[in-house]
Coordinates of C-alpha atoms and ligand atoms in Angstrom, one line a residue:
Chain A
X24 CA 141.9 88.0 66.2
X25 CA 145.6 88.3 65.5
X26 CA 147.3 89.8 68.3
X27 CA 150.7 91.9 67.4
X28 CA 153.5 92.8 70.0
X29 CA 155.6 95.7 69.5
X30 CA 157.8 95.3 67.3
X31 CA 161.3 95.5 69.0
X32 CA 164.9 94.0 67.8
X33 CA 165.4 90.1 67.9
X34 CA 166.3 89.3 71.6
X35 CA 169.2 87.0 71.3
X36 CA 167.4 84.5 73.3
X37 CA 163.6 84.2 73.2
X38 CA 163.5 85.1 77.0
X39 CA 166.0 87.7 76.6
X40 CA 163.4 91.1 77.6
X41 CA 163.3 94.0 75.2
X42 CA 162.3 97.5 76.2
X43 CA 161.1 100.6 74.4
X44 CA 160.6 104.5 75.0
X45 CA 158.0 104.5 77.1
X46 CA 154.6 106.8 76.0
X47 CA 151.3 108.7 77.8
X48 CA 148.9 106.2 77.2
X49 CA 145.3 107.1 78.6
X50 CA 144.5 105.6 81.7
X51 CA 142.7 107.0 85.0
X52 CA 145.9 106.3 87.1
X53 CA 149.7 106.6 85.8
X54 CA 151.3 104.1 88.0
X55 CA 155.4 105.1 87.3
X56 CA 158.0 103.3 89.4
X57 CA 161.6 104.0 88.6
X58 CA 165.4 104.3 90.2
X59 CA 168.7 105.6 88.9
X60 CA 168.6 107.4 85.5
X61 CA 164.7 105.8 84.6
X62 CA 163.9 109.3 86.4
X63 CA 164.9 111.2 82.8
X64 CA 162.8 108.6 81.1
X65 CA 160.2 109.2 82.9
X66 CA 160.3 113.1 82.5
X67 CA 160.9 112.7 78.8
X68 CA 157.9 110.7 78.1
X69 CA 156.0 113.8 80.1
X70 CA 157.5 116.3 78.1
X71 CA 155.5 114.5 75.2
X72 CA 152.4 113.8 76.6
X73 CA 149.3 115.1 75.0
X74 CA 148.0 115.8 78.5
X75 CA 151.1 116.4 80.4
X76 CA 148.7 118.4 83.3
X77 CA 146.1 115.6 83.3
X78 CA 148.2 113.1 83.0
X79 CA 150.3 114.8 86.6
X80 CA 147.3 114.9 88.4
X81 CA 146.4 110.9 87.8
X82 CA 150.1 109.7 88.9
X83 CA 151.6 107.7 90.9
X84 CA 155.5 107.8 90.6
X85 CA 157.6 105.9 93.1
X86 CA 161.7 106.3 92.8
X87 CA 164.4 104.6 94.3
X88 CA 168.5 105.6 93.5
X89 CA 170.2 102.9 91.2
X90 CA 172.8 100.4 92.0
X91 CA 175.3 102.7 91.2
X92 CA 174.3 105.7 93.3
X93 CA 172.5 107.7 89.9
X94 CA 169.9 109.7 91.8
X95 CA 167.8 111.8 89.4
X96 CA 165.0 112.1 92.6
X97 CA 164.9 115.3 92.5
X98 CA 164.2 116.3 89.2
X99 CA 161.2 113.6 89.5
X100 CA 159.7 114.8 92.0
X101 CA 160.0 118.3 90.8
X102 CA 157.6 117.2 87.6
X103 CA 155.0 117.7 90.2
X104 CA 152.9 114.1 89.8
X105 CA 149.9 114.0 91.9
X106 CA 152.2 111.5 94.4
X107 CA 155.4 111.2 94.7
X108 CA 156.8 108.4 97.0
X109 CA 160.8 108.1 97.6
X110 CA 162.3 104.4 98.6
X111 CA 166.2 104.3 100.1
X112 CA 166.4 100.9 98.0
X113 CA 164.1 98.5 95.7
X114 CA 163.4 96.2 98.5
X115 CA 161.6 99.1 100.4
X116 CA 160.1 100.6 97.3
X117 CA 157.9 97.1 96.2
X118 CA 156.1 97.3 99.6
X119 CA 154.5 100.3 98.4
X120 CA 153.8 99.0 94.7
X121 CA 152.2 96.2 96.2
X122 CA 149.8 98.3 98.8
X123 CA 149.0 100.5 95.8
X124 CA 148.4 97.6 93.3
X125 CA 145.6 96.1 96.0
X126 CA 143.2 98.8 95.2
X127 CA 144.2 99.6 91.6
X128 CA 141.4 99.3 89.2
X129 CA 141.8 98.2 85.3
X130 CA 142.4 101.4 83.4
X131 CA 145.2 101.7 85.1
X132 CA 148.8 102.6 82.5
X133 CA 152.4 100.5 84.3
X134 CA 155.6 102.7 83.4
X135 CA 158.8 101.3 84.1
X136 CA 161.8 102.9 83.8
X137 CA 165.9 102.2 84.9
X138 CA 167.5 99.2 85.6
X139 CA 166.6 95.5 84.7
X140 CA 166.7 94.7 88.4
X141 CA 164.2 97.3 89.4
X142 CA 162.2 96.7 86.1
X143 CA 161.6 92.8 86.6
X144 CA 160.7 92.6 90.0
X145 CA 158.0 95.6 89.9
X146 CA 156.9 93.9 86.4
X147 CA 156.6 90.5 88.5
X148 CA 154.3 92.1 91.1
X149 CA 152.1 93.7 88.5
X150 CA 152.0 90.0 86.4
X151 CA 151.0 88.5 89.6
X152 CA 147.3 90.4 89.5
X153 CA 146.7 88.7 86.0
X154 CA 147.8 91.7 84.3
X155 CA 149.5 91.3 81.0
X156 CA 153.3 91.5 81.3
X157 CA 153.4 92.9 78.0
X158 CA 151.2 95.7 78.1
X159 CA 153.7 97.2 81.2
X160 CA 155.8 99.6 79.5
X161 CA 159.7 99.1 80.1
X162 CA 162.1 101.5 79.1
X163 CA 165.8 100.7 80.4
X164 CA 168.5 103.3 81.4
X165 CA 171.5 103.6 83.2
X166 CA 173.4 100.5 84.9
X167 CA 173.0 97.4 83.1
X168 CA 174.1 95.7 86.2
X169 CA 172.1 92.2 86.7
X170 CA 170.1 90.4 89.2
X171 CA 171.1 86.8 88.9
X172 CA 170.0 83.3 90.3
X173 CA 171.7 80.8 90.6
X174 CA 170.7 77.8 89.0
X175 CA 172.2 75.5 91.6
X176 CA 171.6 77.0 95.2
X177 CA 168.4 79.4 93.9
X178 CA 170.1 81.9 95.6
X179 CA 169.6 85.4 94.2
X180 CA 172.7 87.9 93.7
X181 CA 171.7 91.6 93.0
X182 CA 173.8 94.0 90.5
X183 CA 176.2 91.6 89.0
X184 CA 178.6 93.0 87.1
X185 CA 181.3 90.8 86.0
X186 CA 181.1 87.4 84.0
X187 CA 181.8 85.1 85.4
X188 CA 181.2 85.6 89.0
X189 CA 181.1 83.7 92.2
X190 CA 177.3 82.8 93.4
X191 CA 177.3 85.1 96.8
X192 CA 175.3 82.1 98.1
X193 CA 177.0 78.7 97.0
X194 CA 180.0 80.1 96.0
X195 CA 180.2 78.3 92.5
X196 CA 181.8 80.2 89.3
X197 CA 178.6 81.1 87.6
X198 CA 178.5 82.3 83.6
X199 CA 175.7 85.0 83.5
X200 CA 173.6 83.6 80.5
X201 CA 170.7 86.3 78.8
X202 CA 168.3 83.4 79.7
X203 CA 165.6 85.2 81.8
X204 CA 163.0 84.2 84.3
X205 CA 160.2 86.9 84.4
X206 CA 158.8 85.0 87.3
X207 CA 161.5 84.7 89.6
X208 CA 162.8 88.3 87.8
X209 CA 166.5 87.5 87.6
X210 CA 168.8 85.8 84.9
X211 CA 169.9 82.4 85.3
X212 CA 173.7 82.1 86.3
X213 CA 175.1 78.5 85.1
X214 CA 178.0 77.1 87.2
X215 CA 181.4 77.3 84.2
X216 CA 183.6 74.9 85.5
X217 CA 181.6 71.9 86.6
X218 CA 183.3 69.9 84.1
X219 CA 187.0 70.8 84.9
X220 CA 186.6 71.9 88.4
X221 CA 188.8 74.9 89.0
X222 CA 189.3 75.8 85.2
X223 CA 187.4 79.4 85.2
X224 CA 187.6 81.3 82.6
X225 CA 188.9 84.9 83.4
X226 CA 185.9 87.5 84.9
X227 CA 185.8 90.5 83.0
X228 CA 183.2 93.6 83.6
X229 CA 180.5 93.2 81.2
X230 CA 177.7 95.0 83.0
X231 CA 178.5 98.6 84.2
Chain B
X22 CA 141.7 65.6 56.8
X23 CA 140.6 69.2 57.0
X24 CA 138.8 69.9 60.1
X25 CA 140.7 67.5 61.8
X26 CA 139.6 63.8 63.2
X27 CA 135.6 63.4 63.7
X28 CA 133.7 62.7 66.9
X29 CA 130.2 60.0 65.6
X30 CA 127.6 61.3 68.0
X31 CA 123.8 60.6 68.3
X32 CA 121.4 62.8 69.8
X33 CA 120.2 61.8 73.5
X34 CA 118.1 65.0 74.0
X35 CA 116.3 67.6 72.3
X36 CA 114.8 70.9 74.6
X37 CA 113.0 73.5 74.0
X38 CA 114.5 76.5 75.6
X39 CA 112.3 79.0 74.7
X40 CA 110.3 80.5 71.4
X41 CA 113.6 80.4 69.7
X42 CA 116.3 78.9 71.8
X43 CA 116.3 74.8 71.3
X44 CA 119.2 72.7 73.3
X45 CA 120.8 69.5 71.7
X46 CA 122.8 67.0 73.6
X47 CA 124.9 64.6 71.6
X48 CA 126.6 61.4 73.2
X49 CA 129.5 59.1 71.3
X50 CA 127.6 56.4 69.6
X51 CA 129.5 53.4 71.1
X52 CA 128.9 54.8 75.0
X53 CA 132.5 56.1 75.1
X54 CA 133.3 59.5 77.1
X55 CA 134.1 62.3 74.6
X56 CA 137.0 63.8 74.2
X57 CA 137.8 66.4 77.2
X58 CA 137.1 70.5 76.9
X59 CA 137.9 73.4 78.3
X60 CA 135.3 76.3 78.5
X61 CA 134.9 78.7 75.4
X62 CA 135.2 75.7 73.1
X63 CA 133.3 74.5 70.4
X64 CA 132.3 72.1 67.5
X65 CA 131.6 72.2 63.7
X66 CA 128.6 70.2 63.7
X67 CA 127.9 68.1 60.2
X68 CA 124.6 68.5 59.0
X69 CA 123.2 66.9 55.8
X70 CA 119.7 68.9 55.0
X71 CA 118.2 66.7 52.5
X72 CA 121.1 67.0 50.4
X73 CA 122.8 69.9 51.5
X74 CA 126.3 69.4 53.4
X75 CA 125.9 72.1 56.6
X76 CA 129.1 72.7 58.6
X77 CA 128.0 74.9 61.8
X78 CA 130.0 76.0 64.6
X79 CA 128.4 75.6 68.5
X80 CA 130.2 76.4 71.5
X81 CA 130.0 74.0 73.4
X82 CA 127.5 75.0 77.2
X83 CA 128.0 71.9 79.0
X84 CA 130.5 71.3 82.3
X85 CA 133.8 70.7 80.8
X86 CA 133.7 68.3 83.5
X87 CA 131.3 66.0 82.1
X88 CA 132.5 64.1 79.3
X89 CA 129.3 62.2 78.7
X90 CA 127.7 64.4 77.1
X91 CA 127.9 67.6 74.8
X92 CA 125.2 70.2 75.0
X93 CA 124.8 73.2 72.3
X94 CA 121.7 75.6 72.7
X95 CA 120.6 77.0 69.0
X96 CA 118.5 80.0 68.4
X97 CA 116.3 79.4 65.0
X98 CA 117.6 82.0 62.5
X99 CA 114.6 83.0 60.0
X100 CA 116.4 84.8 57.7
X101 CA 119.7 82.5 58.0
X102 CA 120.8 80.0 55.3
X103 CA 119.3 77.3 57.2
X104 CA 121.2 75.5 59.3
X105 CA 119.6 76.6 62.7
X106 CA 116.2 76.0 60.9
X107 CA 117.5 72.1 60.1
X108 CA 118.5 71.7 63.7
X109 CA 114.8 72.7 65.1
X110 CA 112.6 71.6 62.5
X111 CA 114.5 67.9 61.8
X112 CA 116.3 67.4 64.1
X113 CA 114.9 64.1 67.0
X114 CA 116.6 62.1 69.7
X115 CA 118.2 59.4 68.2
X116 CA 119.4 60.9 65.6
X117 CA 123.1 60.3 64.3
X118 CA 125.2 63.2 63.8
X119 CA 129.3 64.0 63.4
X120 CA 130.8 66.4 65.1
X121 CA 134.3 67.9 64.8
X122 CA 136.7 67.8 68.1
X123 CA 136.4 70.6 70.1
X124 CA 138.4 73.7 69.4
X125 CA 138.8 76.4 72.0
X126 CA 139.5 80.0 70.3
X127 CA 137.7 81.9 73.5
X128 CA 139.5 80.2 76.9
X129 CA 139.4 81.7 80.2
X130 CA 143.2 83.1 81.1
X131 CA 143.5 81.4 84.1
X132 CA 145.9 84.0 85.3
X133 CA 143.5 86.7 85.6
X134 CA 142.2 87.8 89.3
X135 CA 138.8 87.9 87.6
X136 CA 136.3 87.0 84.9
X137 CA 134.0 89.8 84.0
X138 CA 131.9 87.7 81.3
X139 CA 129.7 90.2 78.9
X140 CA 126.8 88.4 77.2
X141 CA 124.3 89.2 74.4
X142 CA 121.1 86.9 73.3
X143 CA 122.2 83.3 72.5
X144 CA 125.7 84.6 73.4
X145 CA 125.7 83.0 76.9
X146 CA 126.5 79.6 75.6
X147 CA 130.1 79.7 76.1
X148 CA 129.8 81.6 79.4
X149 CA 127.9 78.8 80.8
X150 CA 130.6 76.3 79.7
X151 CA 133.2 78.8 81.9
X152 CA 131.4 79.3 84.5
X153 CA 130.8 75.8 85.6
X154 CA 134.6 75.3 85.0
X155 CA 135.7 78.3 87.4
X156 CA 132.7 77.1 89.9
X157 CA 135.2 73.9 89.9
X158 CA 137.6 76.0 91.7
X159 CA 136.7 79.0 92.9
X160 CA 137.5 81.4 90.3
X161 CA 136.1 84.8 90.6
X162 CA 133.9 85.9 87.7
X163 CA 131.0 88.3 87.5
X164 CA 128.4 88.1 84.8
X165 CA 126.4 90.8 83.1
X166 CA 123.6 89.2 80.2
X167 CA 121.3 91.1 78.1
X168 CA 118.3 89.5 76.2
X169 CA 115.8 91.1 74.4
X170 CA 113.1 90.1 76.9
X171 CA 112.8 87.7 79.9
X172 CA 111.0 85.0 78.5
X173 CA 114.1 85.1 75.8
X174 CA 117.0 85.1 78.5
X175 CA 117.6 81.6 77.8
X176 CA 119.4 80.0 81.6
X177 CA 119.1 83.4 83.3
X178 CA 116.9 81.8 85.9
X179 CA 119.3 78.8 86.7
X180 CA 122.4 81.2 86.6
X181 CA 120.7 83.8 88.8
X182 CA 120.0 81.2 91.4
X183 CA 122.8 78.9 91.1
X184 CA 125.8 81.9 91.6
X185 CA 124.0 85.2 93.7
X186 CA 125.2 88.6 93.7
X187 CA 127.5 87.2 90.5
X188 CA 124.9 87.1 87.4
X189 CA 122.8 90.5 86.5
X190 CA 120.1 90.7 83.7
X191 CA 118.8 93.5 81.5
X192 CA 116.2 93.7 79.2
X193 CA 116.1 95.3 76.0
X194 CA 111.9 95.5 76.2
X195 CA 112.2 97.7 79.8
X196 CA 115.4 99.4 78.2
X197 CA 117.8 98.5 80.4
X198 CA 121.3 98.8 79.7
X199 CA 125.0 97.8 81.1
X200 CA 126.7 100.8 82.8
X201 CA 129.3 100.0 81.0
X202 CA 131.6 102.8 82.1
X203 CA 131.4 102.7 85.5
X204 CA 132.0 98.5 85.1
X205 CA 134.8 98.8 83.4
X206 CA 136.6 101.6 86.0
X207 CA 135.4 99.8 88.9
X208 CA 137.0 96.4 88.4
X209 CA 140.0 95.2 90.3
X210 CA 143.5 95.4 88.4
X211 CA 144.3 92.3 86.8
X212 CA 140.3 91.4 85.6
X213 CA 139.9 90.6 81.9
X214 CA 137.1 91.3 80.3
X215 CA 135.7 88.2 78.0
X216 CA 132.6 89.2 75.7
X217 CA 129.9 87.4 73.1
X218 CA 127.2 88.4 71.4
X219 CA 126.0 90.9 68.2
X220 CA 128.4 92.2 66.4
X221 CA 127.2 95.9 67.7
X222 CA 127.7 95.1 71.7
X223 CA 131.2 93.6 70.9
X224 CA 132.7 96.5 69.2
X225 CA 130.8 98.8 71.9
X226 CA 132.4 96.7 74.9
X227 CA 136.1 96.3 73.0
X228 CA 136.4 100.2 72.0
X229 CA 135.1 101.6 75.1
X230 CA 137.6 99.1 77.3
X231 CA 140.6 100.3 75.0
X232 CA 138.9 103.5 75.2
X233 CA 139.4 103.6 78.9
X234 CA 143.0 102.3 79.2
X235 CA 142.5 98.2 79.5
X236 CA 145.0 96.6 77.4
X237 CA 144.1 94.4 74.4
X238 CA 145.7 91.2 75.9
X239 CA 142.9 91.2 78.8
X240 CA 140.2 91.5 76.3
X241 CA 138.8 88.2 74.7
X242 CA 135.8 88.3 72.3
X243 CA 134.1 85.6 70.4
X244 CA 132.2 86.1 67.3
X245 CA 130.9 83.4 64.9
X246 CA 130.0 84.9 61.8
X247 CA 127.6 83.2 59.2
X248 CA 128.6 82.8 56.2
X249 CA 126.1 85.3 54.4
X250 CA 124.8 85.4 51.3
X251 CA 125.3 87.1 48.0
X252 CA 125.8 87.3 44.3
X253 CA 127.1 83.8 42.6
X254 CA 131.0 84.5 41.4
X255 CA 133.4 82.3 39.3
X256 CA 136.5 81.6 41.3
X257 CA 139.7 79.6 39.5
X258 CA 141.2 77.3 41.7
X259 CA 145.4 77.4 40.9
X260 CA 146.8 74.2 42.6
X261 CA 143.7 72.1 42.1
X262 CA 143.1 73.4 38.6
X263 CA 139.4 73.8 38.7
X264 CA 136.8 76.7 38.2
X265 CA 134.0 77.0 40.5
X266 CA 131.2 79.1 41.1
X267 CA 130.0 79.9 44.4
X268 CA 126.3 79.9 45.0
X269 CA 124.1 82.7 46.4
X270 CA 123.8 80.9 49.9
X271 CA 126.8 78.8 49.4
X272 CA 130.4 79.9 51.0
X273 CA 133.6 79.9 48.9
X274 CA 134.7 77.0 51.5
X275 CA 131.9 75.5 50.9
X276 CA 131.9 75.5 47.0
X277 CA 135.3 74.4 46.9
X278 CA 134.4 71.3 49.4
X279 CA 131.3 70.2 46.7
X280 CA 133.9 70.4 43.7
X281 CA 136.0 67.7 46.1
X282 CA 138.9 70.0 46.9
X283 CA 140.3 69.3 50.7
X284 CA 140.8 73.0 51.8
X285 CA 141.6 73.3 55.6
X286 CA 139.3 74.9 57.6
X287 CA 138.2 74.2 61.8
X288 CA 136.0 77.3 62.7
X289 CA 134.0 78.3 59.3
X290 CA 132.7 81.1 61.1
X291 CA 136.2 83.8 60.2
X292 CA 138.2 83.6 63.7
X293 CA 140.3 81.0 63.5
X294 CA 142.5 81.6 60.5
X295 CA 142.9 78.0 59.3
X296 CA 141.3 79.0 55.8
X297 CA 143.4 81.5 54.8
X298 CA 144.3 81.1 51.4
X299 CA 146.5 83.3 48.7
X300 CA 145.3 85.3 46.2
X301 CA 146.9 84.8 42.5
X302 CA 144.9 87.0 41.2
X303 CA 141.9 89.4 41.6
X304 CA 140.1 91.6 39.0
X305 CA 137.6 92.9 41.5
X306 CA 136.7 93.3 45.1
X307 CA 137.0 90.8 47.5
X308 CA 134.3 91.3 50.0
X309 CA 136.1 90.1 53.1
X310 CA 134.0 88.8 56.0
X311 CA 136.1 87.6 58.4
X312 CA 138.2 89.1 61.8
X313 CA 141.0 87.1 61.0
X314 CA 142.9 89.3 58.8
X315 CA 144.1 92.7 60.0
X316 CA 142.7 95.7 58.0
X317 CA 146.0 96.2 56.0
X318 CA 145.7 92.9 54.8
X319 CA 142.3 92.9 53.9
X320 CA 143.1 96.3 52.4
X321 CA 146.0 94.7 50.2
X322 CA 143.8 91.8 48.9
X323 CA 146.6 89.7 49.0
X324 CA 145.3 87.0 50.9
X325 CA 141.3 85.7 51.4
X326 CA 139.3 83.4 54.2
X327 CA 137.1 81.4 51.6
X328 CA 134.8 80.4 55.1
X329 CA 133.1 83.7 55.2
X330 CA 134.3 86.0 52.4
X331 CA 133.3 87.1 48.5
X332 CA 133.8 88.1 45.6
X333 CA 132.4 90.8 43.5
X334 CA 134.3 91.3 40.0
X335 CA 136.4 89.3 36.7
X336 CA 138.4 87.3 37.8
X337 CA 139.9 85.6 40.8
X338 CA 142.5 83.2 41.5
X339 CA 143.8 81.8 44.3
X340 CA 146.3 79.2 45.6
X341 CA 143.6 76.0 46.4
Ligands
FES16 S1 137.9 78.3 59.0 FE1 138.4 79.6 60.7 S2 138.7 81.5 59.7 FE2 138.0 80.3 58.1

C-alpha cells in the first residue's frame, strides 16, 4: 500500500518541518498542548468541529504563554474542554504531557499548536511511545523564535532570534541553519567563522 | 534480472501440519547459510509443474535468526490454480528448488511500544517469523489468531505454550470472535497494529482501527493475492513489439514471461509495486486486482500491475 503525506509546500531542506491548520479528527481523547498565540488555533479548529460538544468533553488541553509573553490562556480555557491544565513555562508543561501520555490508549488525536519550540519538544515526547510523528497535527502561530543546538558544545539555546548568534553555552558565532533534528527538537546552529576566526558576519533579527 | 538474484535451495523437510497445512524447509544446496531476514519477509518460490513455470510467494515462518534453514507452511488450495496443490502432492525431501531473496513488505516498526499481531487461517506464517525475532529481545507483542477449528490452528499449540498470557485463539466452529473494539481502545499509545489473513478480516480490522482514531502509519497489513482466473484477452506489447494472449489461469505477468519478455516483478501477489506498467492504450476495462494502486489511479486506467490484473475489452496496449 502506498502511503501519502499531506501534501504541504516544499520545505527548503528535507528536515525543514511543515505544519498545517489543524482539524477535529475522531478520537476518544483530544490530547491539545499549546502556548502563545496556538491558543486561537486551537479554538478555531473547535469552531469547526463536527462535534464541537463531544469533542470538549474528550479533551485534554494544556497551555503555556509564548516566548514573547502572547498569553491567549484565557480565552482557552474559556472553550470549556473537559481539562484544562495551565504551565508558567514549557519546561513545567512536558511533565504533565508525559504523566498523561503513560496511560494514553491508541485512539487517541495529538494537536499542536504555537511555536516550533513548544511544538518539537511535545512532538518528541509523543514519537518516543512509537507513535507516528506524522500523524501529530502541528499548526504554527505566533513567534517564530528558535530552539537551537549547537553543533559543537550540544548545548541547547531556547528562542533565538537573531542570525548569527553566540552559542549561550560555548560561546561560538553560530549560523542558524533550517536543518532540523526531530529527536533532539531543536535546529542545528553551525559555528560561521571557523575558517576566519573573528570574521562574523553581521546578526540581524530574523526570527520575531 | 527481474525478481532479482536467485537463492538454489533443496528441500530438507516436508511436514504435515494438518488436513490442509503442509510445512517445507529449504536449505542452500552447497551447505552455505542463506541470506539473512527480518520477520514479515518472504520468497517467490520457482515451481515447474510438469511444464508449467509457478512463481509463488511464502513468507517466510522460520527465526530470522537461523540462517540454515527457510521454513514456509502452505495450505492446499482446491480451487486455486495449482500451485499449493504442486507443493503437497509433488513435492519430497531432496528435491531442488530456486527461490528468490527474501523481500520484506510487512516488517515490525521497531519503534512501536507494542506489537498487536491479528491473524486469520494460514495467516500466522509471518507472525511466527516476528515473534521469534521480538522474543530475541524482549519486544512486547500480543497475539490474537483465529482458525476455522482447532485441529486447523496450524502452531497455536506451540505459540500458546511457548509465550503465556500473550497468544489467544478463537474458533470459527464454537463462533468465537475478536472483541475487536474493546482491543483496539484498550491498547497503550504508541502500539501498532500488524494484521494477515482473508481479505474480509483485513478490511474489518483496518476500517474499524481508522474508524476509531489509530492512524494509518501504525497500521501494517499483508495480503498476497492470487492471481485469479478469467477470460483469455489479447494484450499488444509496445516496447517489446509482441501480441500476447493471456490464458484463463495464466497472469498477464505470467504470459508476458512465456513470450520471453523480462518484465520486473518481486511479489507477484499486487503489494509490492514493482510490476507496474503504463497503459498505451485501452478499449475496455481493466479489471485491476491489485492494492498497489490507489483507487484514482485504478479509476483512470492509466497505469496496470500485469501480476494480478485483467482485461476485459478490444484492445490494450501497454509500455512492456
Ligand atoms: S510484482 Fe509486486 S505488485 Fe506486481
Amino acid at each position: 500500500m502506498k502511503t501519502s503525506l499531506t501534501p504541504v509546500d516544499a520545505p527548503s531542506i528535507r528536515s525543514r518541518p511543515v505544519y498545517a491548520v489543524l482539524e477535529s479528527r475522531p478520537a476518544s481523547l483530544h490530547l491539545i498542548v499549546a502556548d502563545g498565540e496556538g491558543a486561537d488555533a486551537v479554538v478555531e479548529m473547535l469552531d469547526k468541529a463536527n462535534d464541537r460538544s463531544g469533542m470538549l468533553a474528550a479533551a485534554h488541553v494544556m497551555y503555556t504563554p509564548g516566548p514573547d509573553g502572547a498569553d491567549h490562556g484565557a480565552a482557552l480555557e474559556a472553550i470549556g474542554a473537559a481539562q484544562f491544565f495551565r504551565a508558567p513555562t514549557i519546561p513545567s508543561l512536558l511533565p504533565r504531557l508525559q504523566r498523561v501520555l503513560l496511560d494514553a490508549h491508541m485512539g487517541t488525536q495529538f494537536y499542536l499548536a504555537g511555536t516550533e519550540g513548544l511544538i518539537g519538544q511535545a512532538e518528541r515526547e509523543i514519537m518516543n511511545t512509537g507513535f507516528p510523528h506524522v500523524a501529530i497535527q502541528k499548526e504554527h502561530r505566533g513567534s517564530t523564535v528558535r530552539r537551537v543546538q549547537c553543533v559543537h558544545c550540544k548545548g541547547i539555546t531556547e528562542n533565538v532570534a537573531t542570525d548569527p548568534f553566540k552559542c549561550s553555552h560555548c560561546g561560538l558565532n553560530l549560523f542558524v541553519r533550517d536543518h532540523y533534528s526531530r529527536r533532539i527538537a531543536a535546529f542545528q546552529g553551525v559555528n560561521i567563522d571557523a575558517e576566519d576566526p573573528g570574521k562574523v558576519p553581521e546578526s540581524v533579527v530574523r526570527f520575531k | 534480472m527481474s525478481g532479482g538474484a536467485k537463492l538454489p535451495v533443496r528441500v530438507a523437510e516436508v511436514v504435515e501440519v494438518n488436513e490442509l497445512i503442509k510445512r517445507f524447509r529449504f536449505v542452500s544446496r552447497d551447505g552455505s547459510d542463506l541470506p539473512a531476514f527480518s520477520g514479515g519477509a518472504h520468497v517467490v518460490v520457482e515451481m515447474d509443474d510438469h511444464g508449467t513455470r509457478r512463481l509463488n510467494p511464502y513468507s517466510l515462518m522460520s527465526d530470522p535468526e537461523d540462517r540454515s534453514a527457510y521454513e514456509i507452511s502452505v495450505r492446499r488450495d482446491d480451487q486455486g490454480r495449482g500451485g499449493s496443490l504442486f507443493l503437497h502432492r509433488h513435492v519430497k525431501p531432496g528435491m531442488e528448488f530456486v527461490l528468490s531473496h527474501p523481500m520484506n513488505l510487512f516488517p515490525l516498526d521497531n519503534r512501536a511500544r507494542k506489537h498487536l499481531m491479528i491473524a486469520g487461517g494460514i495467516g500466522i506464517t509471518p507472525f511466527l517469523a516476528q515473534i521469534a525475532q521480538l522474543s530475541h529481545f524482549s519486544g512486547k507483542f500480543e497475539l490474537h489468531y483465529s482458525a476455522r477449528s482447532k485441529p486447523l490452528g496450524a502452531y497455536m499449540d506451540r505459540l500458546s505454550s511457548a509465550h503465556p498470557g500473550k497468544v489467544h485463539c478463537y474458533f470459527d466452529n464454537q463462533s468465537q470472535q475478536i472483541n475487536l473494539k474493546t482491543l483496539l481502545a484498550t491498547q497503550p499509545i504508541g502500539t501498532h497494529l500488524y494484521v494477515c489473513g482473508p481479505k474480509g478480516m483485513i478490511n474489518w480490522v483496518l476500517s474499524t482501527a481508522e474508524s476509531m482514531g489509530w492512524p494509518k502509519l501504525a497500521l501494517h497489513h499483508e495480503e498476497f493475492l492470487a492471481p485469479g482466473t478469467g477470460k483469455p484477452f489479447e494484450v499488444q506489447l509496445a516496447v517489446s513489439g509482441k501480441t500476447i494472449t493471456v490464458g484463463t489461469a495464466q497472469s498477464l505477468l505470467e504470459a508476458m514471461e512465456a513470450a520471453g519478455v523480462d518484465a520486473p516483478y518481486l511479489c507477484r501477489g499486487g503489494a509490492c509495486g514493482q510490476c507496474e506498467t503504463n497503459v498505451h492504450k485501452c478499449d475496455g476495462t481493466i479489471l485491476h486486482r491489485d492494492h498497489w494502486l490507489t483507487p484514482e489511479e485504478h479509476a483512470e486506467g492509466c497505469k496496470i500491475m500485469p501480476c494480478v490484473s485483467r482485461f476485459e475489452g478490444k484492445t490494450l496496449v501497454i509500455e512492456r
